[in-house]
């Protein structure tokens, strides 16, 4: 019985092995948690939906994602709900030397619309007027190391860490998220 299980495991691992095809497109979805609390579901969170492409034979990759972030920011001793809706574009490199694992490193930028304090120009607890606009356009840069684990044929499980530097915001600055998700190669 042990020999049969070992044989089955070896055959299964050989049949699952495979590199991503060059110039192959993928669809992906990720959910992540961030530091602090969020307004929508009680925890600070991030949601991403997007597409990616592997470019050529040497590990280059690119991706674009729509994203939503929900968390609280501390500004002028006030704890304010903050939402960011946007689009990010990233480029990077992937190491594919290990069976069924891909290690990706990506950098890029994002643009988005931020909504602070649910659009209210005064803080609700004390009626304090906010010094900066509560709705507006923002931009920044991000870096994202990522691991893909091949689950089945064209489906991979994603684990990644996003570090955002929100350069264009008066309310948010550095923020990170730890994400998990899936990617399906077309």
CSV table of C-alpha atoms in Angstrom, one decimal:
chain,number,residue,atom,x,y,z
A,1,UNK,CA,0.0,0.0,0.0
A,2,UNK,CA,2.8,2.4,0.9
A,3,UNK,CA,4.5,1.8,-2.5
A,4,UNK,CA,1.3,2.4,-4.3
A,5,UNK,CA,0.7,5.7,-2.5
A,6,UNK,CA,4.3,6.8,-3.2
A,7,UNK,CA,4.0,5.8,-6.9
A,8,UNK,CA,0.7,7.7,-7.2
A,9,UNK,CA,2.2,10.8,-5.5
A,10,UNK,CA,5.2,10.8,-7.9
A,11,UNK,CA,3.1,10.3,-11.0
A,12,UNK,CA,0.7,13.1,-9.8
A,13,UNK,CA,3.6,15.5,-9.2
A,14,UNK,CA,5.0,14.9,-12.7
A,15,UNK,CA,1.6,15.4,-14.3
A,16,UNK,CA,1.1,18.7,-12.5
A,17,UNK,CA,4.4,20.1,-13.4
A,18,UNK,CA,4.4,22.8,-16.1
A,19,UNK,CA,5.6,26.3,-16.8
A,20,UNK,CA,3.3,29.1,-17.7
A,21,UNK,CA,3.1,29.7,-21.4
A,22,UNK,CA,4.8,32.8,-22.8
A,23,UNK,CA,2.6,35.7,-23.6
A,24,UNK,CA,-0.2,34.0,-21.6
A,25,UNK,CA,-3.0,36.0,-20.2
A,26,UNK,CA,-4.6,35.4,-16.8
A,27,UNK,CA,-7.6,36.6,-14.7
A,28,UNK,CA,-7.1,37.1,-11.0
A,29,UNK,CA,-9.0,38.0,-7.8
A,30,UNK,CA,-7.5,38.7,-4.4
A,31,UNK,CA,-8.8,39.6,-0.9
A,32,UNK,CA,-6.5,41.1,1.7
A,33,UNK,CA,-6.4,42.4,5.2
A,34,UNK,CA,-4.8,45.7,6.3
A,35,UNK,CA,-3.8,47.1,9.6
A,36,UNK,CA,-6.6,48.5,11.7
A,37,UNK,CA,-10.4,48.4,11.3
A,38,UNK,CA,-12.6,48.9,8.4
A,39,UNK,CA,-16.1,50.3,8.0
A,40,UNK,CA,-17.6,47.8,5.6
A,41,UNK,CA,-16.9,44.5,7.4
A,42,UNK,CA,-15.2,45.5,10.7
A,43,UNK,CA,-11.7,44.8,9.5
A,44,UNK,CA,-9.4,46.9,7.3
A,45,UNK,CA,-9.5,45.2,3.9
A,46,UNK,CA,-8.6,45.3,0.2
A,47,UNK,CA,-10.2,43.7,-2.8
A,48,UNK,CA,-8.6,43.3,-6.2
A,49,UNK,CA,-9.8,42.1,-9.6
A,50,UNK,CA,-7.6,42.2,-12.6
A,51,UNK,CA,-5.7,40.7,-15.5
A,52,UNK,CA,-2.1,39.8,-16.0
A,53,UNK,CA,0.2,38.7,-18.8
A,54,UNK,CA,3.5,36.8,-18.9
A,55,UNK,CA,5.8,38.4,-21.5
A,56,UNK,CA,8.3,36.3,-23.5
A,57,UNK,CA,10.4,33.5,-22.1
A,58,UNK,CA,12.5,35.3,-19.5
A,59,UNK,CA,10.0,35.9,-16.6
A,60,UNK,CA,8.8,39.4,-17.4
A,61,UNK,CA,5.2,40.1,-16.5
A,62,UNK,CA,2.6,42.9,-16.4
A,63,UNK,CA,-0.8,43.3,-14.7
A,64,UNK,CA,-3.6,45.7,-14.1
A,65,UNK,CA,-6.1,45.6,-11.3
A,66,UNK,CA,-9.2,47.4,-10.1
A,67,UNK,CA,-9.1,47.7,-6.4
A,68,UNK,CA,-11.0,48.9,-3.3
A,69,UNK,CA,-9.5,49.6,0.1
A,70,UNK,CA,-11.5,50.2,3.3
A,71,UNK,CA,-9.9,51.3,6.5
A,72,UNK,CA,-9.7,54.1,9.0
A,73,UNK,CA,-7.1,56.9,9.0
A,74,UNK,CA,-5.9,58.9,12.0
A,75,UNK,CA,-5.7,62.5,10.9
A,76,UNK,CA,-5.4,65.5,13.4
A,77,UNK,CA,-6.3,63.1,16.3
A,78,UNK,CA,-9.5,62.0,14.5
A,79,UNK,CA,-10.2,58.4,13.4
A,80,UNK,CA,-11.9,58.8,10.0
A,81,UNK,CA,-13.3,56.1,7.6
A,82,UNK,CA,-11.3,56.0,4.4
A,83,UNK,CA,-12.2,54.3,1.1
A,84,UNK,CA,-10.0,54.2,-2.0
A,85,UNK,CA,-11.3,53.0,-5.4
A,86,UNK,CA,-8.7,52.7,-8.1
A,87,UNK,CA,-6.7,51.1,-10.8
A,88,UNK,CA,-3.1,49.9,-10.5
A,89,UNK,CA,-0.6,48.9,-13.2
A,90,UNK,CA,2.4,46.9,-12.4
A,91,UNK,CA,5.4,45.4,-14.2
A,92,UNK,CA,7.8,42.9,-12.8
A,93,UNK,CA,9.7,39.6,-13.0
A,94,UNK,CA,8.9,36.0,-12.1
A,95,UNK,CA,11.2,33.2,-11.0
A,96,UNK,CA,9.8,29.9,-12.4
A,97,UNK,CA,12.7,27.6,-11.4
A,98,UNK,CA,10.8,25.6,-8.8
A,99,UNK,CA,8.1,23.0,-9.6
A,100,UNK,CA,4.6,24.4,-9.1
A,101,UNK,CA,5.8,27.6,-7.5
A,102,UNK,CA,6.3,31.0,-9.1
A,103,UNK,CA,7.9,33.9,-7.2
A,104,UNK,CA,7.0,37.3,-8.6
A,105,UNK,CA,8.2,40.7,-7.7
A,106,UNK,CA,6.2,43.7,-9.1
A,107,UNK,CA,6.4,47.5,-8.9
A,108,UNK,CA,4.1,50.1,-10.4
A,109,UNK,CA,1.7,52.9,-9.8
A,110,UNK,CA,-1.9,53.5,-9.0
A,111,UNK,CA,-4.6,56.2,-9.5
A,112,UNK,CA,-7.8,56.4,-7.6
A,113,UNK,CA,-10.6,58.3,-6.0
A,114,UNK,CA,-10.5,58.6,-2.2
A,115,UNK,CA,-13.5,59.1,0.0
A,116,UNK,CA,-12.9,60.3,3.6
A,117,UNK,CA,-15.4,60.3,6.4
A,118,UNK,CA,-18.2,59.1,4.0
A,119,UNK,CA,-18.0,62.5,2.2
A,120,UNK,CA,-18.8,64.6,5.3
A,121,UNK,CA,-16.7,67.7,5.7
A,122,UNK,CA,-17.2,67.7,9.5
A,123,UNK,CA,-16.2,64.9,11.9
A,124,UNK,CA,-19.4,63.3,13.3
A,125,UNK,CA,-18.4,62.9,17.0
A,126,UNK,CA,-17.4,66.5,17.8
A,127,UNK,CA,-18.5,68.4,14.7
A,128,UNK,CA,-14.9,69.4,13.9
A,129,UNK,CA,-14.5,70.7,10.3
A,130,UNK,CA,-11.9,68.8,8.3
A,131,UNK,CA,-9.1,70.9,6.9
A,132,UNK,CA,-8.7,69.0,3.6
A,133,UNK,CA,-11.2,68.0,1.0
A,134,UNK,CA,-13.0,64.7,1.8
A,135,UNK,CA,-13.4,63.5,-1.8
A,136,UNK,CA,-10.7,63.6,-4.4
A,137,UNK,CA,-8.2,62.1,-6.8
A,138,UNK,CA,-5.1,60.5,-5.5
A,139,UNK,CA,-2.1,58.6,-6.9
A,140,UNK,CA,1.0,56.7,-5.7
A,141,UNK,CA,3.4,53.8,-6.1
A,142,UNK,CA,3.3,50.3,-4.9
A,143,UNK,CA,5.5,47.2,-4.6
A,144,UNK,CA,4.2,43.7,-4.4
A,145,UNK,CA,6.2,40.5,-3.8
A,146,UNK,CA,4.0,37.5,-4.6
A,147,UNK,CA,4.0,33.7,-4.5
A,148,UNK,CA,1.9,31.6,-6.9
A,149,UNK,CA,1.2,27.9,-6.0
A,150,UNK,CA,-0.1,25.8,-8.8
A,151,UNK,CA,-3.3,24.1,-7.7
A,152,UNK,CA,-4.7,22.5,-10.9
A,153,UNK,CA,-3.9,22.8,-14.6
A,154,UNK,CA,-4.2,26.6,-15.2
A,155,UNK,CA,-5.3,27.6,-11.7
A,156,UNK,CA,-2.9,29.0,-9.1
A,157,UNK,CA,-3.3,30.1,-5.5
A,158,UNK,CA,-1.8,33.6,-4.8
A,159,UNK,CA,-0.2,34.9,-1.6
A,160,UNK,CA,1.1,38.5,-1.9
A,161,UNK,CA,2.0,41.6,0.1
A,162,UNK,CA,1.3,45.0,-1.2
A,163,UNK,CA,3.0,48.1,0.1
A,164,UNK,CA,1.3,51.4,-1.0
A,165,UNK,CA,2.8,54.9,-0.9
A,166,UNK,CA,-0.2,57.1,-1.3
A,167,UNK,CA,1.7,60.2,-2.5
A,168,UNK,CA,-1.3,62.3,-3.6
A,169,UNK,CA,-3.4,62.0,-0.4
A,170,UNK,CA,-3.6,64.4,2.5
A,171,UNK,CA,-5.0,61.6,4.7
A,172,UNK,CA,-3.3,58.4,3.8
A,173,UNK,CA,0.5,57.8,3.4
A,174,UNK,CA,2.1,54.4,3.8
A,175,UNK,CA,-0.3,51.4,3.9
A,176,UNK,CA,0.2,47.7,3.4
A,177,UNK,CA,-2.0,44.7,2.8
A,178,UNK,CA,-1.5,40.9,3.0
A,179,UNK,CA,-3.6,39.2,0.3
A,180,UNK,CA,-4.7,35.7,-0.8
A,181,UNK,CA,-6.5,34.9,-4.0
A,182,UNK,CA,-6.6,32.9,-7.2
A,183,UNK,CA,-5.3,33.3,-10.7
A,184,UNK,CA,-6.6,31.5,-13.8
A,185,UNK,CA,-4.5,31.3,-16.9
A,186,UNK,CA,-6.5,31.5,-20.2
